[in-house]
Coordinates of C-alpha atoms and ligand atoms in Angstrom, one line a residue:
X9 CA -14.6 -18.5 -10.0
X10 CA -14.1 -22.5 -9.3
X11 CA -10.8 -22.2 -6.9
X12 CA -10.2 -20.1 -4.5
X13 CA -8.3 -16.7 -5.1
X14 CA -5.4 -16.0 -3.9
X15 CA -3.2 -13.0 -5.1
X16 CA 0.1 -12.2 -4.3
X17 CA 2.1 -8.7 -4.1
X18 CA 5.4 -9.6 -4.8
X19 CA 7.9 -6.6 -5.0
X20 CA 11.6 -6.8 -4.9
X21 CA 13.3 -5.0 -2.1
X22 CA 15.6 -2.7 -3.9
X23 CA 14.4 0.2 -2.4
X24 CA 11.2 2.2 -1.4
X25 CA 8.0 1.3 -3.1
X26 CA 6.5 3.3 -6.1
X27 CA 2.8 4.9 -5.9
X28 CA 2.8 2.7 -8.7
X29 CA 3.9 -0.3 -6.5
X30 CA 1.0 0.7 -4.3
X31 CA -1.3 0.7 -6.6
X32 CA -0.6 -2.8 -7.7
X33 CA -0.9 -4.2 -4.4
X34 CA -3.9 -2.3 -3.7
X35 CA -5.9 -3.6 -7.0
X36 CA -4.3 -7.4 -5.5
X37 CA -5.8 -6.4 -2.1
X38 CA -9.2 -5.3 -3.7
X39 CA -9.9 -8.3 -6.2
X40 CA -8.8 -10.5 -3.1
X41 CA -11.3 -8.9 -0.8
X42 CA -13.9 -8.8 -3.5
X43 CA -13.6 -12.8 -4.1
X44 CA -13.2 -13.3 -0.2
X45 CA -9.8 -14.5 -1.2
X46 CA -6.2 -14.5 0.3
X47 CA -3.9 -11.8 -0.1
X48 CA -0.5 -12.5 0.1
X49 CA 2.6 -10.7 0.3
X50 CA 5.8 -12.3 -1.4
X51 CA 9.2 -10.9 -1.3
X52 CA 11.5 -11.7 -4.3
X53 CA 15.2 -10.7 -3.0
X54 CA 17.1 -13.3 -5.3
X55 CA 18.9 -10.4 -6.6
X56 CA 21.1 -10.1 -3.4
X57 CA 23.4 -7.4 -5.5
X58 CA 20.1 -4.9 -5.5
X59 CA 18.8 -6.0 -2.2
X60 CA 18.8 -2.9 0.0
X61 CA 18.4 -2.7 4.0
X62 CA 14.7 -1.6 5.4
X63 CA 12.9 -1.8 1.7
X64 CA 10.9 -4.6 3.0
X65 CA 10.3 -3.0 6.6
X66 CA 9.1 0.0 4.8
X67 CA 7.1 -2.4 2.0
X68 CA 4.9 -3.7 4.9
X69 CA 4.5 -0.2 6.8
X70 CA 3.5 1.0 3.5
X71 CA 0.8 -1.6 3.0
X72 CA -0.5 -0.9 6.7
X73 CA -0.7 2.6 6.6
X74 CA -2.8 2.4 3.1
X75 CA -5.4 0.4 5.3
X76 CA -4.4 -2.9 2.8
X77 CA -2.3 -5.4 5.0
X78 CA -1.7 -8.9 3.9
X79 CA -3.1 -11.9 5.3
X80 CA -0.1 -14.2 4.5
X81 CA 3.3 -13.0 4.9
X82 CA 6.6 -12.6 6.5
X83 CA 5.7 -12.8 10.0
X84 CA 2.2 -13.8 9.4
X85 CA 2.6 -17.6 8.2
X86 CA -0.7 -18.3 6.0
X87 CA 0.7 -22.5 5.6
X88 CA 2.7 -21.8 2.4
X89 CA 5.6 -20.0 3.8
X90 CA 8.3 -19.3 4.0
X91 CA 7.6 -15.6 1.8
X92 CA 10.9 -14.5 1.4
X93 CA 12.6 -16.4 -1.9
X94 CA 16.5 -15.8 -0.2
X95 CA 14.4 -17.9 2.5
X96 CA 13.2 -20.9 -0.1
X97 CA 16.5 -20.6 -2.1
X98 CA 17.2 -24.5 -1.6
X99 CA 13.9 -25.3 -3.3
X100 CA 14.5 -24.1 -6.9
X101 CA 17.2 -25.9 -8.1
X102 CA 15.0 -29.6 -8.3
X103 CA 12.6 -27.8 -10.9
X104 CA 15.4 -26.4 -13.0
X105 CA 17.1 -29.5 -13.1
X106 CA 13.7 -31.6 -13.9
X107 CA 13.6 -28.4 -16.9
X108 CA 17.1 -30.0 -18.1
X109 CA 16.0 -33.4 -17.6
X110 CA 13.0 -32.7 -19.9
X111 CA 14.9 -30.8 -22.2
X112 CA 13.1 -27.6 -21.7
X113 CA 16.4 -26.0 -20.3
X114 CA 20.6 -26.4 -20.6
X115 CA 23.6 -25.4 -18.8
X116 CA 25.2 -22.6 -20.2
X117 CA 28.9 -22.1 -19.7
X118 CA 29.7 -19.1 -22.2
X119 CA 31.4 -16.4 -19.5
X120 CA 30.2 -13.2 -18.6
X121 CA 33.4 -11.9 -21.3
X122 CA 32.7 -14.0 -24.2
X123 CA 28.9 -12.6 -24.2
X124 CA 29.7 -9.3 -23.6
X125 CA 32.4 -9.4 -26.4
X126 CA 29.1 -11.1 -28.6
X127 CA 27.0 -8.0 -27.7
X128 CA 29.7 -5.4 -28.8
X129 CA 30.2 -7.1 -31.9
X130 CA 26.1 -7.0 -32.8
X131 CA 26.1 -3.6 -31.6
X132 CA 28.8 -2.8 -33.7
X133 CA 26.8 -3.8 -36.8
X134 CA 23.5 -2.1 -35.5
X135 CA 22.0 -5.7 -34.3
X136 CA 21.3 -6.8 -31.3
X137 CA 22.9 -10.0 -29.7
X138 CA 19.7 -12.5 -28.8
X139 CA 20.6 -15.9 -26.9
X140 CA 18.4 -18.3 -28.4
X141 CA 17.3 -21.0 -31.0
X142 CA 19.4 -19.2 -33.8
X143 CA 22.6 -19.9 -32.6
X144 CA 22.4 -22.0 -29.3
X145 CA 24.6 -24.6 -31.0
X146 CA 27.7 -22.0 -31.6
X147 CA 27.6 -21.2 -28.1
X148 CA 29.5 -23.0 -25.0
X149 CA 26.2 -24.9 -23.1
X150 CA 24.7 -28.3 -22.8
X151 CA 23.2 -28.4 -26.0
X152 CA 26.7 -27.8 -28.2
X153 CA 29.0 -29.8 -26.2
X154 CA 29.1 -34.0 -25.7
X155 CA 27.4 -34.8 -22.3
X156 CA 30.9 -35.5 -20.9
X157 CA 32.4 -32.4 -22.0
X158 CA 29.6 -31.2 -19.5
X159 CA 29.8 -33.7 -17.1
X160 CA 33.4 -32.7 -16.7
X161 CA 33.0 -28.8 -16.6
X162 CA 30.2 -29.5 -13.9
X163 CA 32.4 -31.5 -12.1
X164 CA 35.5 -29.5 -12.1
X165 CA 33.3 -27.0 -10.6
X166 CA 33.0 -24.4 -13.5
X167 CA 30.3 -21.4 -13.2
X168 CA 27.2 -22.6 -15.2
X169 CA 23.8 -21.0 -15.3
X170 CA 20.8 -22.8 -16.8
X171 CA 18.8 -21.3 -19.6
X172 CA 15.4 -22.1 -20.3
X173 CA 15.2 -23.7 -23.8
X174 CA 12.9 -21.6 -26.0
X175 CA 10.7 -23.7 -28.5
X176 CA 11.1 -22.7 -31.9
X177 CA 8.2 -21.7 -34.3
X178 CA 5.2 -21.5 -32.2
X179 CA 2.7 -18.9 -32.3
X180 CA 1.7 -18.9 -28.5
X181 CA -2.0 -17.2 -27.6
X182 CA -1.2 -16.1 -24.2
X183 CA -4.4 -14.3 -22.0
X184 CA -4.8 -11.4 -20.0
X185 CA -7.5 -10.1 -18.7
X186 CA -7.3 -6.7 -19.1
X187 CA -5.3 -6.9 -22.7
X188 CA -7.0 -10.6 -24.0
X189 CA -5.2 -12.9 -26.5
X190 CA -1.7 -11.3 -26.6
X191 CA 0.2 -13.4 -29.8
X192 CA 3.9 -13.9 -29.6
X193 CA 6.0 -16.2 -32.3
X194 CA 8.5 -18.2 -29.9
X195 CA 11.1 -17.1 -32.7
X196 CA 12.0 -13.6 -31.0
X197 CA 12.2 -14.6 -27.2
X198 CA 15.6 -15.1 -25.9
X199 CA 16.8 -18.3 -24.0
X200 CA 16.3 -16.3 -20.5
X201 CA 18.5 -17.6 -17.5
X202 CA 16.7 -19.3 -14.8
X203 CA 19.1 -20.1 -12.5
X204 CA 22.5 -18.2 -12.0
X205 CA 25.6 -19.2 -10.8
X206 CA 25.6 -18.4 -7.6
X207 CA 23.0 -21.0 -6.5
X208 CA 20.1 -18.5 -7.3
X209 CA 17.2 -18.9 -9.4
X210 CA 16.2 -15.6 -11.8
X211 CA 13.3 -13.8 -10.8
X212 CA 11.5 -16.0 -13.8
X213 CA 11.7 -19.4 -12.3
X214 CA 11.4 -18.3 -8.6
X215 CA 8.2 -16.5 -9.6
X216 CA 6.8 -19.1 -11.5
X217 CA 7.2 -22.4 -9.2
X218 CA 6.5 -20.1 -5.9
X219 CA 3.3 -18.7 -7.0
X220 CA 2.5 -22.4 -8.5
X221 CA 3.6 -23.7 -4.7
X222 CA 1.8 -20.6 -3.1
X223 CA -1.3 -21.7 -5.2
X224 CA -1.7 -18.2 -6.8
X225 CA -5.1 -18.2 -8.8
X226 CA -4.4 -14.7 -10.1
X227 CA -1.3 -12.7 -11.1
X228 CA -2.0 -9.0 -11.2
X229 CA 1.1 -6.7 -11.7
X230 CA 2.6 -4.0 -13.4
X231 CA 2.4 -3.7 -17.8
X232 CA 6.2 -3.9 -17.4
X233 CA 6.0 -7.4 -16.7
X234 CA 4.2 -8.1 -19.7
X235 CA 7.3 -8.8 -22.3
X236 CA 7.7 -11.9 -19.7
X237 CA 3.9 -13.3 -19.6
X238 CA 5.5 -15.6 -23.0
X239 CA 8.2 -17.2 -21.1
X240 CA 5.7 -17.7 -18.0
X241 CA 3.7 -19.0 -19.8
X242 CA 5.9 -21.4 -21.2
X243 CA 7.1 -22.9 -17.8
X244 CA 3.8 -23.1 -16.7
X245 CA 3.2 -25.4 -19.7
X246 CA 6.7 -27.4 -19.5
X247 CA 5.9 -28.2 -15.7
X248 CA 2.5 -29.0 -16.9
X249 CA 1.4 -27.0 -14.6
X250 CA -1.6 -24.7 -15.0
X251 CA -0.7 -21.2 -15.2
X252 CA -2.8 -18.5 -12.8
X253 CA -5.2 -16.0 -14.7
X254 CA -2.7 -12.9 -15.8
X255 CA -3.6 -9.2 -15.6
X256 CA -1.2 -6.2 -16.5
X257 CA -2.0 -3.0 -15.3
X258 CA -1.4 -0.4 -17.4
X259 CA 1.3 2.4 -16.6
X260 CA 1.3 5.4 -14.6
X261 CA 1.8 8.2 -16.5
X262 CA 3.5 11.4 -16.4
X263 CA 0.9 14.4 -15.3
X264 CA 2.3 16.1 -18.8
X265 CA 3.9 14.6 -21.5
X266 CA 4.8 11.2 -22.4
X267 CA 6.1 8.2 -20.6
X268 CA 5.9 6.6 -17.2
X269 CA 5.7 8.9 -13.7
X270 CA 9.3 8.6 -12.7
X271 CA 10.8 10.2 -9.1
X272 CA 11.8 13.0 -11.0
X273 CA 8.5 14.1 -12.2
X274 CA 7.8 14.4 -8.3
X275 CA 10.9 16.8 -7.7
X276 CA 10.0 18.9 -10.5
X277 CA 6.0 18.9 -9.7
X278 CA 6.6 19.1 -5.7
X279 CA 4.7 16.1 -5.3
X280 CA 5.7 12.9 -3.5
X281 CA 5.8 9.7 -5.3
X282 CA 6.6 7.4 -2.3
X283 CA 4.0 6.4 0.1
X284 CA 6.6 7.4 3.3
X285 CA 9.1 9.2 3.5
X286 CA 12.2 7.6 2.2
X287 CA 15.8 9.3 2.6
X288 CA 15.6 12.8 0.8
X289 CA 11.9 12.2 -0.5
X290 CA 9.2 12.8 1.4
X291 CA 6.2 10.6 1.4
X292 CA 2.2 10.9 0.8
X293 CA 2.2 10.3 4.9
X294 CA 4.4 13.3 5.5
X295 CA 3.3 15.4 3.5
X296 CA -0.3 15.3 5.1
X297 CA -2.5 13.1 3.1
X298 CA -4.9 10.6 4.6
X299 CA -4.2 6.9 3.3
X300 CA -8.2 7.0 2.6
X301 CA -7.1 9.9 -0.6
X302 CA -4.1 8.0 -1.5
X303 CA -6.4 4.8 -1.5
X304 CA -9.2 6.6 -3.4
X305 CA -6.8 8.1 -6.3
X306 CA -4.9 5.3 -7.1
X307 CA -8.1 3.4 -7.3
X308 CA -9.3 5.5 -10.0
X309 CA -5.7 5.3 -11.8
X310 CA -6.6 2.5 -14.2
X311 CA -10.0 1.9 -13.2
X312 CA -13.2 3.2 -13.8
X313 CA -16.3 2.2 -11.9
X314 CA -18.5 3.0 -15.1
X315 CA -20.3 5.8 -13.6
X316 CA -19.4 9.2 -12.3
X317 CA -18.7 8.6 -9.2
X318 CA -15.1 9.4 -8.0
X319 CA -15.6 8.9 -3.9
X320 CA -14.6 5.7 -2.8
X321 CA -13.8 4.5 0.7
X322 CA -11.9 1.1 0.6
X323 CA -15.1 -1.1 1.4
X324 CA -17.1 0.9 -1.7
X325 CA -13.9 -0.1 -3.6
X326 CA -14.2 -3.4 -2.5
X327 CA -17.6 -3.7 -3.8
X328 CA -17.1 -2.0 -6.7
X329 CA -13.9 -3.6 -8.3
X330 CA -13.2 -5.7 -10.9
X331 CA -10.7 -6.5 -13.4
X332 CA -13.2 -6.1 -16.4
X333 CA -12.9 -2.1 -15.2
X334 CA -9.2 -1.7 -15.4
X335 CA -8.0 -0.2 -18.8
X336 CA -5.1 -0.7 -21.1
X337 CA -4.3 2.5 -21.9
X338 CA -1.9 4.4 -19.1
X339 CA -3.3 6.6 -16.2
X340 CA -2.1 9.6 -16.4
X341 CA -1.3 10.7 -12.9
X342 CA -3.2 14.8 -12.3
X343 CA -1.2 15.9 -8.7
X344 CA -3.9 18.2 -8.2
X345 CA -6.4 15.5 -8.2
X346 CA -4.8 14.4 -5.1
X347 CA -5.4 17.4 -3.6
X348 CA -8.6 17.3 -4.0
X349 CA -9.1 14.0 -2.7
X350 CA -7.3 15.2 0.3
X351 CA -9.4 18.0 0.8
X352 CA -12.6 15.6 0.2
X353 CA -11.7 13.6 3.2
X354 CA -10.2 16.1 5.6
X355 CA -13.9 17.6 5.0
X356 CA -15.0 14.2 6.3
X357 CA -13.4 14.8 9.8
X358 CA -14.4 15.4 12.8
X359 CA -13.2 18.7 13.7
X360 CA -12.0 17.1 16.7
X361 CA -10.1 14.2 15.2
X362 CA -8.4 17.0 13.2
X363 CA -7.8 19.4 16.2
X364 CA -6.3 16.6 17.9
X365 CA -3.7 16.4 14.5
X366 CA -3.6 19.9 14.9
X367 CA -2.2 20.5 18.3
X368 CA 1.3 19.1 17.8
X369 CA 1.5 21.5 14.4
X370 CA 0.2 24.4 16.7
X371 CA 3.1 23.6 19.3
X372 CA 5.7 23.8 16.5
X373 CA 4.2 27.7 15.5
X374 CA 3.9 29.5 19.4
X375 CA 5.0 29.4 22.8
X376 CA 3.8 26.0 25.1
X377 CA 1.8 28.7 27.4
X378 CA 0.1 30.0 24.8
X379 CA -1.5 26.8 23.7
X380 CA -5.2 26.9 24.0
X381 CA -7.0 24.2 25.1
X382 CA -8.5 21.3 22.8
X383 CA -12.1 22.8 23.3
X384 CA -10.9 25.9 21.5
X385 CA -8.8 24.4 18.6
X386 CA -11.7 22.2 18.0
X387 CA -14.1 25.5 17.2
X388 CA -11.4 27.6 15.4
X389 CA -10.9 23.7 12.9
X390 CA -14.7 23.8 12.6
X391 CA -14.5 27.8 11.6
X392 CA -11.8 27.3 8.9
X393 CA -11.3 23.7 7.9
X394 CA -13.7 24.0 4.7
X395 CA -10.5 26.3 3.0
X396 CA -7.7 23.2 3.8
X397 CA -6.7 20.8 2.1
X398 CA -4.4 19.2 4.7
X399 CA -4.1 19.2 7.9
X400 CA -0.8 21.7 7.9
X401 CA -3.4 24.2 6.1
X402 CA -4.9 25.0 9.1
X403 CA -2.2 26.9 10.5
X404 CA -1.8 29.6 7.5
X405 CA -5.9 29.6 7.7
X406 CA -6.3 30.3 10.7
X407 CA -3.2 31.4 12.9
X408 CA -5.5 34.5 13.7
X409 CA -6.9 32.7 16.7
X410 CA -3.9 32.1 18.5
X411 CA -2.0 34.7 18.5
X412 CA -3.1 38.4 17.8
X413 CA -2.0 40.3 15.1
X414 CA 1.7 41.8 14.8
X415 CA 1.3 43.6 11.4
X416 CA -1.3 44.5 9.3
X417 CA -1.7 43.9 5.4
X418 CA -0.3 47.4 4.6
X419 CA -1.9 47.1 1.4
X420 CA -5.8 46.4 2.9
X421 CA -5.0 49.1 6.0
X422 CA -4.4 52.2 3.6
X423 CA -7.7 51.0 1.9
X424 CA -9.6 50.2 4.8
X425 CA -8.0 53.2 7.6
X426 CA -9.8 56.4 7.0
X427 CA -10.7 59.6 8.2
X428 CA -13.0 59.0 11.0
X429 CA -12.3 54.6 11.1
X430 CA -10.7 55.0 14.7
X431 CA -13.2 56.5 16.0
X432 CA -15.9 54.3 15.0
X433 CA -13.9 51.3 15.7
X434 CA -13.8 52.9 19.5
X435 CA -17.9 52.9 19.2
X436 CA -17.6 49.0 18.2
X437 CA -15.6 48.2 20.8
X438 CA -17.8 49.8 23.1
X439 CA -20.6 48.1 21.8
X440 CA -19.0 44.8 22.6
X441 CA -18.1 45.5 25.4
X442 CA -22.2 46.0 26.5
X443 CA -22.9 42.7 24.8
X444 CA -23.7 40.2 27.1
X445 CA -25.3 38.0 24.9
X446 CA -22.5 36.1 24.3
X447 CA -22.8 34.6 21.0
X448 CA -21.9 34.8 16.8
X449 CA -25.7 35.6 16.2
X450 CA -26.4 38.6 18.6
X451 CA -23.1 40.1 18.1
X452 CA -24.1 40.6 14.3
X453 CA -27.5 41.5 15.1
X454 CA -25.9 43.9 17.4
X455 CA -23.3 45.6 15.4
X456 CA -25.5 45.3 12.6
X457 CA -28.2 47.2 13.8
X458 CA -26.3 50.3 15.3
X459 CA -24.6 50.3 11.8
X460 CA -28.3 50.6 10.3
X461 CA -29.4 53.4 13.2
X462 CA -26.7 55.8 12.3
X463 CA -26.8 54.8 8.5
X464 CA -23.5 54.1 8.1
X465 CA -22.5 51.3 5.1
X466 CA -21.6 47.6 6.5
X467 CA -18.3 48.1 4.3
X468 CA -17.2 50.6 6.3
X469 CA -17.3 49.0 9.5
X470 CA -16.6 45.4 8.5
X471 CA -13.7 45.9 6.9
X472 CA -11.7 47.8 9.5
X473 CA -12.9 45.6 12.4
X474 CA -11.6 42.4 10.3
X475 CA -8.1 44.3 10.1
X476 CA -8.1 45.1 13.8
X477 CA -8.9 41.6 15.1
X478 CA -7.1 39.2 11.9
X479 CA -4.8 41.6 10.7
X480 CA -5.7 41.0 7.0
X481 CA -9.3 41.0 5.3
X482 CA -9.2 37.1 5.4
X483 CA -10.5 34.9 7.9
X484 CA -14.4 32.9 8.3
X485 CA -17.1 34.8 9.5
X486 CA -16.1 38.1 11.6
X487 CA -19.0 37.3 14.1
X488 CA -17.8 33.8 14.5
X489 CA -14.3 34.9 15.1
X490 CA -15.6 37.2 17.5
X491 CA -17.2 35.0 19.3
X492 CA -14.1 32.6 19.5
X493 CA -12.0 35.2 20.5
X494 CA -13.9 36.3 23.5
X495 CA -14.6 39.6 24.6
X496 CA -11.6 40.6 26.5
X497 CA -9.5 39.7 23.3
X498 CA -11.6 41.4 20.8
X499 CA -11.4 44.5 22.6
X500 CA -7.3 44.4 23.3
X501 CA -7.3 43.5 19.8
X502 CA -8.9 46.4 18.4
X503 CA -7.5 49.1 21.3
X504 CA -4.1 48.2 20.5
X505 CA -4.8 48.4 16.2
X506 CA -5.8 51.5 16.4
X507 CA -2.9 52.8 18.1
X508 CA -0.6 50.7 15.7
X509 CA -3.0 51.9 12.9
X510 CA -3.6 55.4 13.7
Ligands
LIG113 N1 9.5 -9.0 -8.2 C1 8.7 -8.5 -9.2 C2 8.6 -7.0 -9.0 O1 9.5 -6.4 -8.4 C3 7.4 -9.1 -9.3 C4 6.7 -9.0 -10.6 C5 5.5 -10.0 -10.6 O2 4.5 -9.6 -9.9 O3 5.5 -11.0 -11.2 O4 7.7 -6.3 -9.3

């Protein structure tokens, strides 16, 4: 690669950002990483009617949670800022006028009305009103009217935007990486506004000169954005300047069905579709995943490492990336691959990095003086973590441990309570009582053995001591649980279910 990369995310702050949105900047912050290049964060609020309060705040806590911050940004000044366009509004308006002064672009008076009243009427007939070469000259703009028409309107202070003037008959090759040579006849794009009325350029010409001034080698975004890569293209050319390399990642999908993953395919699957929360919806942060699972499924959303593998922490993904990898075809998005991802990594904790995000979920279930100490929660997350898949899991895995039980699966007791089960489960607590062997090991070896001198089955014994000390038949190893538990609770625990269970 002769220059140097530099990639920009460049979201619009109109509200939270998309997994999809995450995953764009995170295949930005990967190639950049992979090239030892720049990535840069942009934001394009030139649509002040859509901008909305604490979308970029949450854009940037996004990115940092994910583990993918930017190296150049608002409040990180890289030597091409400022990033936000509302910021670099005075700048655009010299390159739309040196468009009209080429006569790439016009002023376009026709009012908001008239067009509207030009749309009805196509729709009317089943066509589709296009602003362009067709019939430019029967509209009210710069390139119908004598230059001192214009000059007058301009002066008199009349609302104007600028179009960008759409050459006719070319058959463009435009390039993407991921797609290749796209064709598109000039003939069916539209003459697309580039500057509005109210001093503002369209996300087109803002996009185009800042990531020309921001020296952006590579422009990696969303398949959406495709239907404009013809009109880029064609500023790029009437600045003369040369356009970045393009890629368009291809779609998120819906887990069933057709089309693209929308907010509402969250509500109805129960899974989020927003990084963090954000008003009613709760985020991937909240709802207990680690940024390294989010990281590690969107990775594999679009891009395949050609191989098997599916594990990949961010510097594997790093290593591993490239744009030659990402398909065209959409990703369709599996919820339950997530989970599994989760679960992959929680596996990779310590068990007392997850007892320690543990505690405050154990505060919210029992009283503040019943809270064990960390040595203890660490054990029990190291006894039951290999079931969770999240963090929250623990709790329903493994409540057991802190408080004793209350009820008794009635279903498993009237199975497991028989003639005769009290009085063995006395024996057993007799038996523990003489261990002093304290451990998981010599209590089985223990228990096991007197069940093999009187010749009594295992079932028999097992089962009924689980239900005395869990309450259920669920739960890791009963020795283990013993052992956790400690003598004087495994005892109270089993004295006080047989009188419940008796
Ligand atoms: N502001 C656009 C967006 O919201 C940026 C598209 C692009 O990357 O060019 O996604």
């Amino acid at each position: 690669m002769p220059t140097k990369v530099r990639v920009r995310f460049a979201p619009s702050p109109t509200g939270p950002l998309h997994i999809g949105g995450v995953r764009t900047a995170l295949f930005n912050y990967l190639f950049a990483k992979k090239h030892n290049g720049d990535f840069v964060l942009r934001i394009e609020d030139t649509d002040q009617n859509r901008y909305v309060k604490g979308a970029e705040d949450y854009i940037i806590e996004a990115l940092n949670w994910c583990g993918i911050p930017f190296d150049e940004g608002p409040g990180k000044e890289g030597g091409f800022g400022p990033y936000r366009q509302s910021e670099r509004k005075d700048l655009y308006k010299k390159y739309a006028l040196q468009l009209i002064d080429q006569g790439n672009a016009y002023y376009a008076f026709d009012t908001p009305d008239t067009l509207d009243g030009h749309r009805k009427h196509h729709e009317a007939k089943g066509k589709t009103f296009i602003y362009n070469w067709h019939n430019r000259l029967k509209l009210t703009n710069s390139l119908s009217l004598s230059a001192e028409e214009v000059q007058t309107r301009l002066e008199s202070g009349e609302p104007y935007v600028i179009r960008f003037k759409t050459p006719q008959d070319q058959l463009l090759e435009l390039q993407d990486s991921i797609r290749g040579t796209i064709k598109i006849d000039t003939n069916v794009l539209d003459d697309k506004i580039l500057f509005k009325s109210d001093g503002m350029p369209t996300y087109h010409l803002a996009n185009i000169v800042d990531d020309h001034l921001m020296e952006i080698s590579h422009v990696i975004r969303g398949e959406e954005w495709l239907p404009s890569l013809a009109l880029h293209q064609l500023l790029y050319d009437s600045f003369g300047w040369k356009a970045p390399e393009f890629a368009h990642l291809p779609l998120i999908m819906k887990p069933v069905g057709k089309g693209k993953l929308s907010k509402r395919d969250g509500e109805k699957g129960g899974f989020p579709i927003f990084p963090l929360t954000w008003n009613e919806s709760e985020g991937y942060r909240e709802a207990g995943y680690f940024p390294e699972a989010v990281v590690n499924f969107l990775a594999l959303l679009g891009w395949n490492p050609g191989t098997e593998q599916e594990i990949f922490d961010l510097a594997s993904l790093i290593n591993s990336f490239s744009l030659d990898r990402v398909n065209k075809s959409g990703a369709r998005f599996d919820p339950e691959k997530t989970r599994w991802y989760n679960h992959h990594y929680l596996q990779q904790k310590s068990n007392e990095s997850l007892a320690s995000d543990f505690m405050p979920i154990l505060s919210g279930h029992i009283e503040p003086d019943q809270i064990p100490d960390k040595a203890y929660v660490t054990s029990v997350v190291g006894l039951i973590k290999e079931r969770a898949d999240f963090t929250k899991d623990l709790w329903e895995l493994g409540n057991f441990f802190f408080q004793a039980p209350t009820s008794y699966n009635e279903k498993a007791a009237k199975k497991q309570w028989k003639e005769g089960t009290s009085h063995l489960m006395t024996q057993v607590a007799q038996l523990i009582s003489d261990t002093n062997d304290w451990s998981s090991s010599s209590l089985e070896s223990n228990i096991k053995t007197w069940i093999t001198d009187r010749e009594l089955s295992f079932g028999k014994i097992m089962g009924p001591l689980r239900m005395l000390l869990v309450g259920d038949l669920k739960g890791p190893h009963l020795f283990d649980i013993i052992a956790l538990l400690g003598k004087k609770e495994s005892i109270n625990r089993i004295e006080s279910g047989i009188k419940a269970l008796d």
